[in-house]
CSV table of C-alpha atoms in Angstrom, one decimal:
chain,number,residue,atom,x,y,z
A,119,MET,CA,4.4,37.6,0.1
A,120,ASP,CA,7.5,38.2,2.2
A,121,LEU,CA,10.2,35.6,1.3
A,122,ASN,CA,12.7,37.0,3.9
A,123,PRO,CA,12.2,34.2,6.4
A,124,PHE,CA,13.3,31.7,3.7
A,125,ASP,CA,16.1,33.9,2.3
A,126,VAL,CA,17.9,34.2,5.6
A,127,ASN,CA,18.4,30.5,5.7
A,128,ASN,CA,17.6,28.8,2.5
A,129,SER,CA,19.2,25.5,3.4
A,130,VAL,CA,16.1,24.4,5.4
A,131,SER,CA,12.4,24.0,4.7
A,132,CYS,CA,10.2,27.2,5.5
A,133,ARG,CA,6.6,27.9,5.9
A,134,LEU,CA,5.0,31.2,4.8
A,135,THR,CA,1.4,32.1,5.4
A,136,SER,CA,-1.2,34.8,4.8
A,137,GLU,CA,-3.5,36.0,7.5
A,138,ILE,CA,-6.4,33.6,8.2
A,139,PRO,CA,-9.6,35.3,7.0
A,140,GLU,CA,-12.1,35.6,9.9
A,141,VAL,CA,-14.9,34.1,7.7
A,142,CYS,CA,-12.8,30.9,7.2
A,143,ARG,CA,-13.1,30.2,11.0
A,144,THR,CA,-16.9,30.5,11.0
A,145,GLU,CA,-18.0,29.1,7.6
A,146,ASP,CA,-17.4,25.8,5.9
A,147,CYS,CA,-14.4,26.0,3.7
A,148,CYS,CA,-12.8,24.3,0.7
A,149,LEU,CA,-9.0,24.1,0.3
A,150,GLY,CA,-6.8,23.4,-2.7
A,151,ILE,CA,-3.3,21.9,-2.8
A,152,ASP,CA,-0.7,22.1,-5.5
A,153,GLU,CA,3.0,22.1,-5.9
A,154,ALA,CA,5.5,24.0,-8.1
A,155,GLY,CA,9.0,22.9,-9.1
A,156,ARG,CA,8.9,19.2,-8.8
A,157,GLY,CA,11.1,18.5,-11.8
A,158,PRO,CA,13.8,21.1,-11.9
A,159,VAL,CA,17.3,20.2,-10.9
A,160,LEU,CA,17.7,23.8,-9.5
A,161,GLY,CA,15.9,25.5,-6.6
A,162,PRO,CA,13.2,24.6,-4.2
A,163,MET,CA,10.0,22.7,-4.6
A,164,VAL,CA,7.1,24.8,-3.3
A,165,TYR,CA,3.8,23.3,-1.9
A,166,GLY,CA,0.8,25.7,-1.7
A,167,ILE,CA,-2.5,25.7,-0.1
A,168,CYS,CA,-5.3,28.1,-0.7
A,169,PHE,CA,-8.7,28.2,1.1
A,170,CYS,CA,-11.9,30.1,1.0
A,171,PRO,CA,-15.5,29.5,2.2
A,172,VAL,CA,-17.5,27.1,0.0
A,173,SER,CA,-20.0,29.9,-0.5
A,174,LYS,CA,-17.3,31.9,-2.2
A,175,LYS,CA,-16.3,29.4,-4.8
A,176,GLU,CA,-18.1,31.4,-7.5
A,177,ASP,CA,-16.4,34.6,-6.5
A,178,LEU,CA,-13.1,32.8,-6.9
A,179,LYS,CA,-14.0,31.8,-10.5
A,180,ASP,CA,-14.8,35.4,-11.2
A,181,LEU,CA,-11.2,36.3,-10.2
A,182,LYS,CA,-10.2,34.2,-13.3
A,183,VAL,CA,-7.6,32.0,-11.6
A,184,ALA,CA,-6.4,29.4,-13.9
A,185,ASP,CA,-3.8,26.6,-13.9
A,186,SER,CA,-0.4,28.3,-13.3
A,187,LYS,CA,1.2,26.4,-16.1
A,188,THR,CA,-1.1,28.0,-18.8
A,189,LEU,CA,-0.2,31.5,-17.5
A,190,SER,CA,2.8,33.7,-18.2
A,191,GLU,CA,4.9,35.0,-15.3
A,192,PRO,CA,3.4,38.5,-15.3
A,193,GLU,CA,0.0,37.0,-15.4
A,194,ARG,CA,0.7,34.8,-12.4
A,195,GLU,CA,2.0,37.8,-10.5
A,196,ASN,CA,-1.1,39.8,-11.3
A,197,LEU,CA,-3.3,37.0,-10.2
A,198,PHE,CA,-1.4,36.7,-7.0
A,199,GLN,CA,-2.1,40.4,-6.4
A,200,THR,CA,-5.8,39.7,-7.0
A,201,LEU,CA,-5.7,36.9,-4.6
A,202,ASP,CA,-4.0,39.1,-2.0
A,203,GLU,CA,-6.7,41.8,-2.5
A,204,ALA,CA,-9.3,39.1,-1.8
A,205,LYS,CA,-7.7,38.4,1.6
A,206,SER,CA,-11.1,39.0,3.4
A,207,TYR,CA,-12.1,35.6,2.3
A,208,VAL,CA,-9.1,33.9,0.7
A,209,GLY,CA,-6.1,32.6,2.7
A,210,TRP,CA,-3.0,30.7,1.6
A,211,ALA,CA,0.1,29.0,3.1
A,212,LEU,CA,3.2,27.7,1.5
A,213,GLN,CA,5.9,25.2,2.4
A,214,ILE,CA,9.2,25.9,0.6
A,215,LEU,CA,11.3,22.8,0.5
A,216,SER,CA,14.8,23.9,-0.1
A,217,PRO,CA,16.9,22.1,-2.7
A,218,ASN,CA,19.2,21.1,0.3
A,219,THR,CA,16.2,19.5,2.1
A,220,ILE,CA,15.4,17.6,-1.1
A,221,SER,CA,19.0,16.4,-1.5
A,222,THR,CA,19.6,15.4,2.0
A,223,SER,CA,16.2,13.7,2.3
A,224,MET,CA,16.4,11.7,-0.9
A,225,LEU,CA,20.1,10.7,-0.2
A,226,GLN,CA,19.5,9.9,3.5
A,227,ARG,CA,20.8,6.6,4.9
A,228,THR,CA,17.1,5.4,5.1
A,229,LYS,CA,15.8,6.9,1.9
A,230,TYR,CA,13.1,9.5,2.1
A,231,ASN,CA,11.7,9.7,-1.5
A,232,LEU,CA,10.2,12.7,-3.2
A,233,ASN,CA,6.7,11.2,-3.1
A,234,ALA,CA,6.8,10.6,0.7
A,235,LEU,CA,8.3,14.0,1.2
A,236,SER,CA,5.5,15.6,-1.0
A,237,HIS,CA,2.7,13.7,0.8
A,238,ASP,CA,4.0,14.7,4.3
A,239,THR,CA,4.3,18.3,3.2
A,240,ALA,CA,0.7,18.4,1.8
A,241,ILE,CA,-0.5,16.7,5.0
A,242,GLY,CA,1.3,19.2,7.2
A,243,LEU,CA,-0.2,22.1,5.4
A,244,VAL,CA,-3.8,20.8,5.7
A,245,GLN,CA,-3.1,20.2,9.4
A,246,PHE,CA,-1.8,23.7,9.7
A,247,ALA,CA,-5.1,25.2,8.3
A,248,LEU,CA,-7.1,22.9,10.8
A,249,ASP,CA,-4.9,24.1,13.7
A,250,ARG,CA,-5.5,27.7,12.8
A,251,GLY,CA,-9.3,27.1,13.0
A,252,VAL,CA,-10.2,26.9,9.2
A,253,GLN,CA,-13.5,25.1,9.1
A,254,LEU,CA,-12.5,22.6,6.3
A,255,LYS,CA,-15.0,20.5,4.7
A,256,GLU,CA,-13.6,20.0,1.2
A,257,VAL,CA,-10.0,19.4,0.1
A,258,TYR,CA,-8.9,19.1,-3.6
A,259,VAL,CA,-5.4,17.9,-4.4
A,260,ASP,CA,-3.4,17.7,-7.6
A,261,THR,CA,-1.3,14.7,-7.9
A,262,VAL,CA,1.3,13.1,-10.1
A,263,GLY,CA,1.1,9.7,-8.6
A,264,PRO,CA,-1.8,7.2,-8.4
A,265,ALA,CA,-4.8,9.2,-7.2
A,266,GLU,CA,-7.0,6.6,-5.5
A,267,LYS,CA,-4.4,5.5,-3.0
A,268,TYR,CA,-3.5,9.1,-2.1
A,269,GLU,CA,-7.2,10.0,-1.7
A,270,GLU,CA,-7.8,7.1,0.6
A,271,LYS,CA,-4.7,8.0,2.7
A,272,LEU,CA,-5.8,11.6,3.1
A,273,SER,CA,-9.5,10.7,3.8
A,274,LYS,CA,-8.4,8.4,6.6
A,275,LEU,CA,-6.1,11.1,8.1
A,276,PHE,CA,-8.8,13.8,8.0
A,277,PRO,CA,-12.1,12.2,8.7
A,278,GLY,CA,-15.1,14.5,8.2
A,279,ILE,CA,-13.4,16.2,5.2
A,280,LYS,CA,-14.3,15.3,1.6
A,281,VAL,CA,-11.0,14.7,-0.1
A,282,THR,CA,-10.8,14.7,-3.9
A,283,VAL,CA,-7.4,13.8,-5.5
A,284,ARG,CA,-7.2,14.3,-9.2
A,285,PRO,CA,-4.5,14.5,-11.8
A,286,LYS,CA,-4.6,18.0,-13.4
A,287,ALA,CA,-6.7,19.3,-10.5
A,288,ASP,CA,-5.2,22.6,-11.0
A,289,SER,CA,-7.2,23.0,-14.2
A,290,LEU,CA,-10.4,21.6,-12.8
A,291,PHE,CA,-10.9,23.4,-9.5
A,292,PRO,CA,-10.3,27.2,-9.2
A,293,ILE,CA,-9.2,26.7,-5.5
A,294,VAL,CA,-6.4,24.4,-6.7
A,295,SER,CA,-5.5,26.8,-9.5
A,296,ALA,CA,-5.2,29.5,-6.8
A,297,ALA,CA,-2.9,27.3,-4.7
A,298,SER,CA,-0.8,26.5,-7.8
A,299,ILE,CA,-0.4,30.3,-8.5
A,300,CYS,CA,0.7,31.0,-5.0
A,301,ALA,CA,3.2,28.1,-5.2
A,302,LYS,CA,4.6,29.0,-8.6
A,303,VAL,CA,5.0,32.7,-7.8
A,304,ALA,CA,6.9,31.9,-4.7
A,305,ARG,CA,9.1,29.4,-6.6
A,306,ASP,CA,9.9,31.9,-9.4
A,307,ARG,CA,10.7,34.7,-7.0
A,308,VAL,CA,13.0,32.4,-4.8
A,309,VAL,CA,14.8,31.1,-7.9
A,310,LYS,CA,15.3,34.6,-9.4
A,311,GLY,CA,16.7,36.0,-6.2
A,312,TRP,CA,18.6,33.0,-4.9
A,313,ASN,CA,20.8,34.0,-2.2
A,314,PHE,CA,24.0,31.8,-2.5
A,315,ALA,CA,25.3,30.9,0.9
A,316,GLU,CA,28.5,29.8,-0.7
A,317,ASP,CA,31.2,32.4,-1.2
A,318,LEU,CA,31.3,32.3,-4.9
A,319,GLY,CA,31.5,36.0,-5.8
A,320,GLU,CA,29.3,37.2,-8.5
A,321,VAL,CA,27.2,34.2,-9.7
A,322,ASP,CA,25.7,34.1,-13.2
A,323,THR,CA,22.0,33.9,-12.7
A,324,ASP,CA,21.2,32.9,-16.3
A,325,TYR,CA,20.3,29.4,-15.3
A,326,GLY,CA,17.2,29.1,-17.4
A,327,SER,CA,14.1,27.2,-16.2
A,328,GLY,CA,16.1,24.9,-14.0
A,329,TYR,CA,14.8,21.9,-15.9
A,330,PRO,CA,17.4,19.3,-16.7
A,331,ASN,CA,16.7,19.6,-20.5
A,332,ASP,CA,17.0,23.3,-20.7
A,333,PRO,CA,20.3,24.1,-22.5
A,334,LYS,CA,20.8,27.1,-20.3
A,335,THR,CA,20.5,25.0,-17.2
A,336,LYS,CA,22.9,22.4,-18.6
A,337,ALA,CA,25.4,25.2,-19.4
A,338,TRP,CA,25.1,26.6,-15.9
A,339,LEU,CA,25.6,23.2,-14.2
A,340,LEU,CA,28.8,22.7,-16.3
A,341,LYS,CA,30.1,26.1,-15.3
A,342,TYR,CA,29.4,25.8,-11.6
A,343,LEU,CA,30.8,22.3,-11.0
A,344,ASP,CA,33.5,22.2,-8.3
A,345,PRO,CA,35.7,19.1,-8.5
A,346,VAL,CA,35.5,18.5,-4.8
A,347,PHE,CA,32.2,20.0,-3.5
A,348,GLY,CA,30.2,19.4,-6.6
A,349,TYR,CA,27.6,22.2,-6.5
A,350,PRO,CA,26.3,24.9,-4.3
A,351,GLN,CA,23.2,24.0,-2.3
A,352,PHE,CA,21.0,25.6,-5.0
A,353,VAL,CA,21.3,22.3,-6.9
A,354,ARG,CA,19.4,19.1,-6.1
A,355,PHE,CA,22.3,16.6,-5.7
A,356,SER,CA,19.8,13.8,-5.8
A,357,TRP,CA,18.9,14.4,-9.4
A,358,SER,CA,20.4,12.1,-11.9
A,359,THR,CA,21.5,15.2,-14.0
A,360,ALA,CA,23.7,16.4,-11.2
A,361,GLN,CA,24.9,12.9,-10.3
A,362,THR,CA,25.9,12.1,-13.8
A,363,LEU,CA,27.8,15.4,-14.2
A,364,MET,CA,29.7,14.8,-10.9
A,365,ASP,CA,30.4,11.2,-11.9
A,366,SER,CA,32.2,12.3,-15.0
A,367,LYS,CA,33.7,15.7,-14.0
A,368,ALA,CA,34.2,15.7,-10.2
A,369,VAL,CA,36.4,13.6,-8.0
A,370,SER,CA,34.8,10.4,-6.6
A,371,VAL,CA,33.5,10.3,-3.1
A,372,HIS,CA,32.8,7.1,-1.2
A,373,TRP,CA,30.5,6.8,1.8
A,374,ASP,CA,30.2,3.8,4.1
A,375,ASP,CA,26.6,3.1,3.0
A,376,ASP,CA,27.4,3.2,-0.7
A,377,GLU,CA,26.0,0.3,-2.6
A,378,GLU,CA,29.1,-0.4,-4.6
A,379,ASP,CA,30.6,-3.7,-5.8
A,380,GLY,CA,31.9,-5.5,-2.8
A,381,GLU,CA,35.1,-6.6,-4.5
A,382,LYS,CA,35.9,-3.1,-5.8
A,383,ALA,CA,35.4,-1.6,-2.4
A,384,ALA,CA,37.7,-4.1,-0.8
A,385,GLN,CA,40.3,-3.4,-3.4
A,386,ARG,CA,40.1,0.3,-2.7
A,387,GLN,CA,40.3,-0.1,1.1
A,388,ASN,CA,43.0,-2.6,1.1
A,389,ASN,CA,45.0,-2.4,-2.2
A,390,ARG,CA,47.8,-4.5,-1.0
A,391,SER,CA,50.0,-6.5,-3.5
A,392,MET,CA,49.8,-10.3,-3.4
A,393,LEU,CA,53.6,-10.2,-2.9
A,394,SER,CA,53.3,-8.6,0.6
A,395,TYR,CA,51.9,-12.0,2.0
A,396,PHE,CA,55.4,-13.5,1.3
A,397,GLY,CA,57.2,-10.6,3.2
A,398,ALA,CA,58.6,-10.9,6.7
A,399,SER,CA,55.5,-9.8,8.5
A,400,ALA,CA,53.1,-12.1,6.7
A,401,GLY,CA,49.7,-11.9,8.2
A,402,GLY,CA,49.6,-8.3,7.7
A,403,ASN,CA,50.1,-7.3,11.4
A,404,ASP,CA,52.4,-4.4,11.4
A,405,GLN,CA,53.5,-5.1,14.9
A,406,ASN,CA,56.6,-7.4,15.3
A,407,GLY,CA,55.2,-10.8,14.3
A,408,THR,CA,53.5,-12.5,17.2
A,409,HIS,CA,52.3,-9.3,19.0
A,410,GLN,CA,48.7,-8.9,19.0
A,411,THR,CA,47.2,-5.3,19.4
A,412,HIS,CA,44.8,-4.9,22.2
A,413,ARG,CA,41.2,-4.2,21.5
A,414,TYR,CA,41.4,-0.9,23.2
A,415,PHE,CA,43.6,0.3,20.3
A,416,THR,CA,41.7,-1.4,17.4
A,417,ASP,CA,38.4,0.1,18.7
A,418,ARG,CA,40.0,3.5,18.5
A,419,ARG,CA,41.9,2.8,15.3
A,420,LEU,CA,45.1,3.7,17.0
A,421,LYS,CA,48.2,2.3,15.4
A,422,SER,CA,51.8,2.8,16.4
A,423,LEU,CA,53.5,4.2,13.4
A,424,ASN,CA,57.0,3.4,12.2
A,425,THR,CA,56.7,4.2,8.5
A,426,LEU,CA,54.4,6.5,6.4
B,20,MET,CA,54.9,-2.4,4.4
B,21,SER,CA,57.4,-2.3,7.3
B,22,CYS,CA,59.8,-4.9,5.8
B,23,ASN,CA,62.0,-2.4,4.0
B,24,THR,CA,64.9,-0.6,5.6
B,25,SER,CA,64.2,2.9,4.6
B,26,VAL,CA,64.0,5.6,7.2
B,27,THR,CA,61.4,8.4,7.4
B,28,ARG,CA,62.8,11.7,8.7
B,29,LEU,CA,60.6,14.4,10.1
B,30,CYS,CA,62.2,17.8,9.4
B,31,ALA,CA,61.7,19.2,13.0
B,32,PRO,CA,62.5,23.0,12.4
B,33,SER,CA,59.5,23.2,10.2
B,34,VAL,CA,57.1,23.0,13.1
B,35,GLY,CA,57.9,26.6,14.2
B,36,GLN,CA,57.3,28.0,10.9
B,37,ALA,CA,54.1,26.1,10.1
B,38,GLN,CA,50.8,27.9,9.9
B,39,GLN,CA,47.7,27.0,12.2
B,40,VAL,CA,45.0,25.7,9.9
B,41,THR,CA,41.4,24.5,10.4
B,42,VAL,CA,41.0,20.8,9.8
B,43,HIS,CA,37.8,18.9,9.0
B,44,LEU,CA,37.6,15.2,9.4
B,45,MET,CA,35.0,13.9,6.9
B,46,PRO,CA,32.9,10.7,7.2
B,47,CYS,CA,33.6,9.8,3.6
B,48,GLU,CA,36.5,9.1,1.3
B,49,ILE,CA,37.3,11.8,-1.1
B,50,GLU,CA,39.5,10.6,-3.9
B,51,HIS,CA,41.5,13.9,-4.0
B,52,ASN,CA,44.8,15.0,-2.7
B,53,GLY,CA,45.2,18.8,-3.1
B,54,PRO,CA,43.6,22.1,-2.6
B,55,ALA,CA,39.8,22.5,-2.2
B,56,LEU,CA,37.6,25.5,-1.7
B,57,VAL,CA,36.8,24.6,1.9
B,58,SER,CA,36.0,28.1,3.2
B,59,GLN,CA,33.9,29.1,0.1
B,60,TYR,CA,31.8,25.9,0.3
B,61,LEU,CA,32.0,24.1,3.6
B,62,THR,CA,32.7,26.9,6.0
B,63,ALA,CA,30.3,29.4,4.4
B,64,THR,CA,27.3,27.0,4.6
B,65,THR,CA,28.0,25.5,8.1
B,66,LYS,CA,25.2,26.3,10.6
B,67,ASP,CA,26.2,26.5,14.3
B,68,ASN,CA,23.4,25.6,16.6
B,69,LYS,CA,24.6,25.5,20.3
B,70,GLN,CA,27.0,22.6,20.5
B,71,GLU,CA,26.1,21.0,17.2
B,72,LYS,CA,27.3,22.0,13.8
B,73,MET,CA,25.5,21.2,10.6
B,74,VAL,CA,26.4,21.2,7.0
B,75,SER,CA,25.9,19.1,3.9
B,76,PHE,CA,28.4,17.7,1.6
B,77,ARG,CA,27.6,16.4,-1.9
B,78,GLY,CA,23.9,16.5,-0.9
B,79,ARG,CA,24.3,14.5,2.3
B,80,GLY,CA,23.6,15.9,5.6
B,81,LEU,CA,26.5,16.0,8.1
B,82,LYS,CA,26.5,16.8,11.9
B,83,GLY,CA,29.7,17.8,13.5
B,84,GLN,CA,31.5,18.8,16.7
B,85,GLU,CA,34.8,20.4,17.4
B,86,LEU,CA,37.4,18.2,18.9
B,87,SER,CA,40.5,19.6,20.7
B,88,CYS,CA,43.7,17.8,20.5
B,89,PRO,CA,44.6,16.2,23.8
B,90,GLN,CA,46.3,18.3,26.3
B,91,GLY,CA,50.0,18.7,25.4
B,92,TYR,CA,49.6,17.4,21.9
B,93,SER,CA,49.6,19.1,18.6
B,94,GLY,CA,48.1,18.0,15.3
B,95,LEU,CA,50.5,18.0,12.4
B,96,VAL,CA,49.9,18.0,8.6
B,97,LEU,CA,52.9,16.4,7.0
B,98,LYS,CA,54.1,16.9,3.4
B,99,GLU,CA,56.7,14.8,1.7
B,100,ILE,CA,59.5,16.9,0.3
B,101,ASN,CA,60.9,14.7,-2.4
B,102,LYS,CA,58.9,11.6,-3.2
B,103,PRO,CA,61.5,8.8,-3.5
B,104,GLY,CA,61.5,6.6,-6.6
B,105,SER,CA,61.5,3.3,-4.7
B,106,ASP,CA,60.5,2.1,-1.2
B,107,GLN,CA,64.2,1.5,-0.3
B,108,GLU,CA,65.1,5.1,-0.3
B,109,ASP,CA,65.0,7.3,2.8
B,110,ARG,CA,62.1,9.8,3.0
B,111,THR,CA,61.8,13.1,4.4
B,112,VAL,CA,58.7,14.9,5.5
B,113,LYS,CA,58.1,18.4,6.7
B,114,VAL,CA,55.4,19.9,8.7
B,115,SER,CA,53.2,21.8,6.4
B,116,SER,CA,50.7,23.1,9.0
B,117,VAL,CA,49.7,22.5,12.6
B,118,PHE,CA,46.3,22.4,14.3
B,119,ASP,CA,45.1,22.2,17.9
B,120,LYS,CA,41.5,21.3,17.2
B,121,LEU,CA,39.6,19.7,14.3
B,122,THR,CA,36.0,19.5,13.3
B,123,TYR,CA,34.8,16.0,13.3
B,124,TRP,CA,31.8,15.3,11.0
B,125,ASN,CA,29.4,12.4,11.1
B,126,LEU,CA,26.9,11.3,8.4
B,127,GLU,CA,23.5,12.4,9.7
B,128,THR,CA,24.0,11.4,13.4
B,129,PRO,CA,25.6,13.8,15.8
B,130,PRO,CA,29.1,12.8,17.0
B,131,ASN,CA,29.0,11.1,20.4
B,132,SER,CA,31.3,9.5,22.9
B,133,ASP,CA,31.2,6.1,21.2
B,134,ASP,CA,32.8,7.3,18.1
B,135,THR,CA,36.3,6.1,17.3
B,136,VAL,CA,38.0,9.4,17.0
B,137,VAL,CA,36.3,10.8,20.2
B,138,MET,CA,37.4,7.8,22.1
B,139,ALA,CA,40.9,7.9,20.7
B,140,MET,CA,41.5,11.3,22.3
B,141,ASP,CA,41.4,9.5,25.7
B,142,TRP,CA,44.5,7.5,25.0
B,143,PRO,CA,47.1,10.1,25.9
B,144,GLU,CA,45.6,10.5,29.4
B,145,LEU,CA,45.4,6.8,29.9
B,146,ALA,CA,49.0,6.4,28.6
B,147,GLU,CA,50.1,9.1,31.1
B,148,ALA,CA,48.5,7.1,34.0
B,149,ILE,CA,50.0,3.8,32.8
B,150,HIS,CA,53.5,5.0,31.8
B,151,GLY,CA,54.0,8.4,33.6
B,152,PRO,CA,56.1,8.8,36.7
B,153,VAL,CA,54.4,7.7,39.9
B,154,GLU,CA,53.8,10.4,42.4
B,155,ASP,CA,53.3,10.0,46.1
């Protein structure tokens, strides 16, 4: 697994793929989908697909792939090696969603939530396999949301393919376990070797699991909080853990689409004393009394300045 | 308010000594007046694709463009030397730095010719046409 294409620009989403086994283009295939790193406040979320001929399902079982969460990191690395050695009939593809992609999507003007992002990523990967000529007949998907609706959505999008969406699919179907191993191995490697684009000197990489309740992750988030910029792009700004810390320890930032109290916003933008209305230029027009500024200037927010 | 009688003086000799700086115009209000690690965070993560610049700030995607100051104009960053105790006192500001271009950032959409700041840069040319000497 060569992570270099992601490492050179880890601010965007990146797709990594194995070779497509020839046999997958000629025989009916099954495909599993799983994700790694949905919950952590640090690092990317990785979506993985793994596929092989339906006739090779038993062989896959013999490789002893299991749900990645029940395996230790070295065990996962070993199993990934095993999968790689089975490349004559097993193929995989990954979509690495950078933490910056997650932040900017979830905080977009028109919100793009994590579920929608996840679904679109999974759909994109299935389409990728189809486009590369994989003869897909069965798709197995692990889900955290309601399974039936998702299954219906995928079945409609991919007619002719039998779609099975199940919670904990990674422990039920070996092809999903295989996908979860690929995704988790990639996520672990990316987090471990994160290439900070920010110029922060030597960065302490003892950030723990990246989960918000991990004390090491918490300590790291406190240590690397910048009062103006908040965090490096390694952190998911859309996570409440990050938001809460910035609210209490960083300076406030206001955007024009903030959903804040209208009165408060008005006060901030125009904190003029009541007394000013009794002044010489009542009405607030800084020009001398009756003079009305032309729209040309108000459109450009140009003002003539006589005081600071 | 403009109803007081205080005078604001610009300390002119400071222009020559002032340093050229890079300026970013952000599409948000940052409640902070003071130094910030701009080059370590913002500059270091800015992606330059052709005409368009991209970066994110506080987890929000920004698109930017370099804007030059109008021909014959300079941008000034002013700093007040002694803050007066009341608004009746005269004030003196010095030029702390100068700039001839700035990076204008928009939230998610690329800057375009309808944006206030971009349009504002037309004024000096129009002013020249209206108020400048008439040539034959």
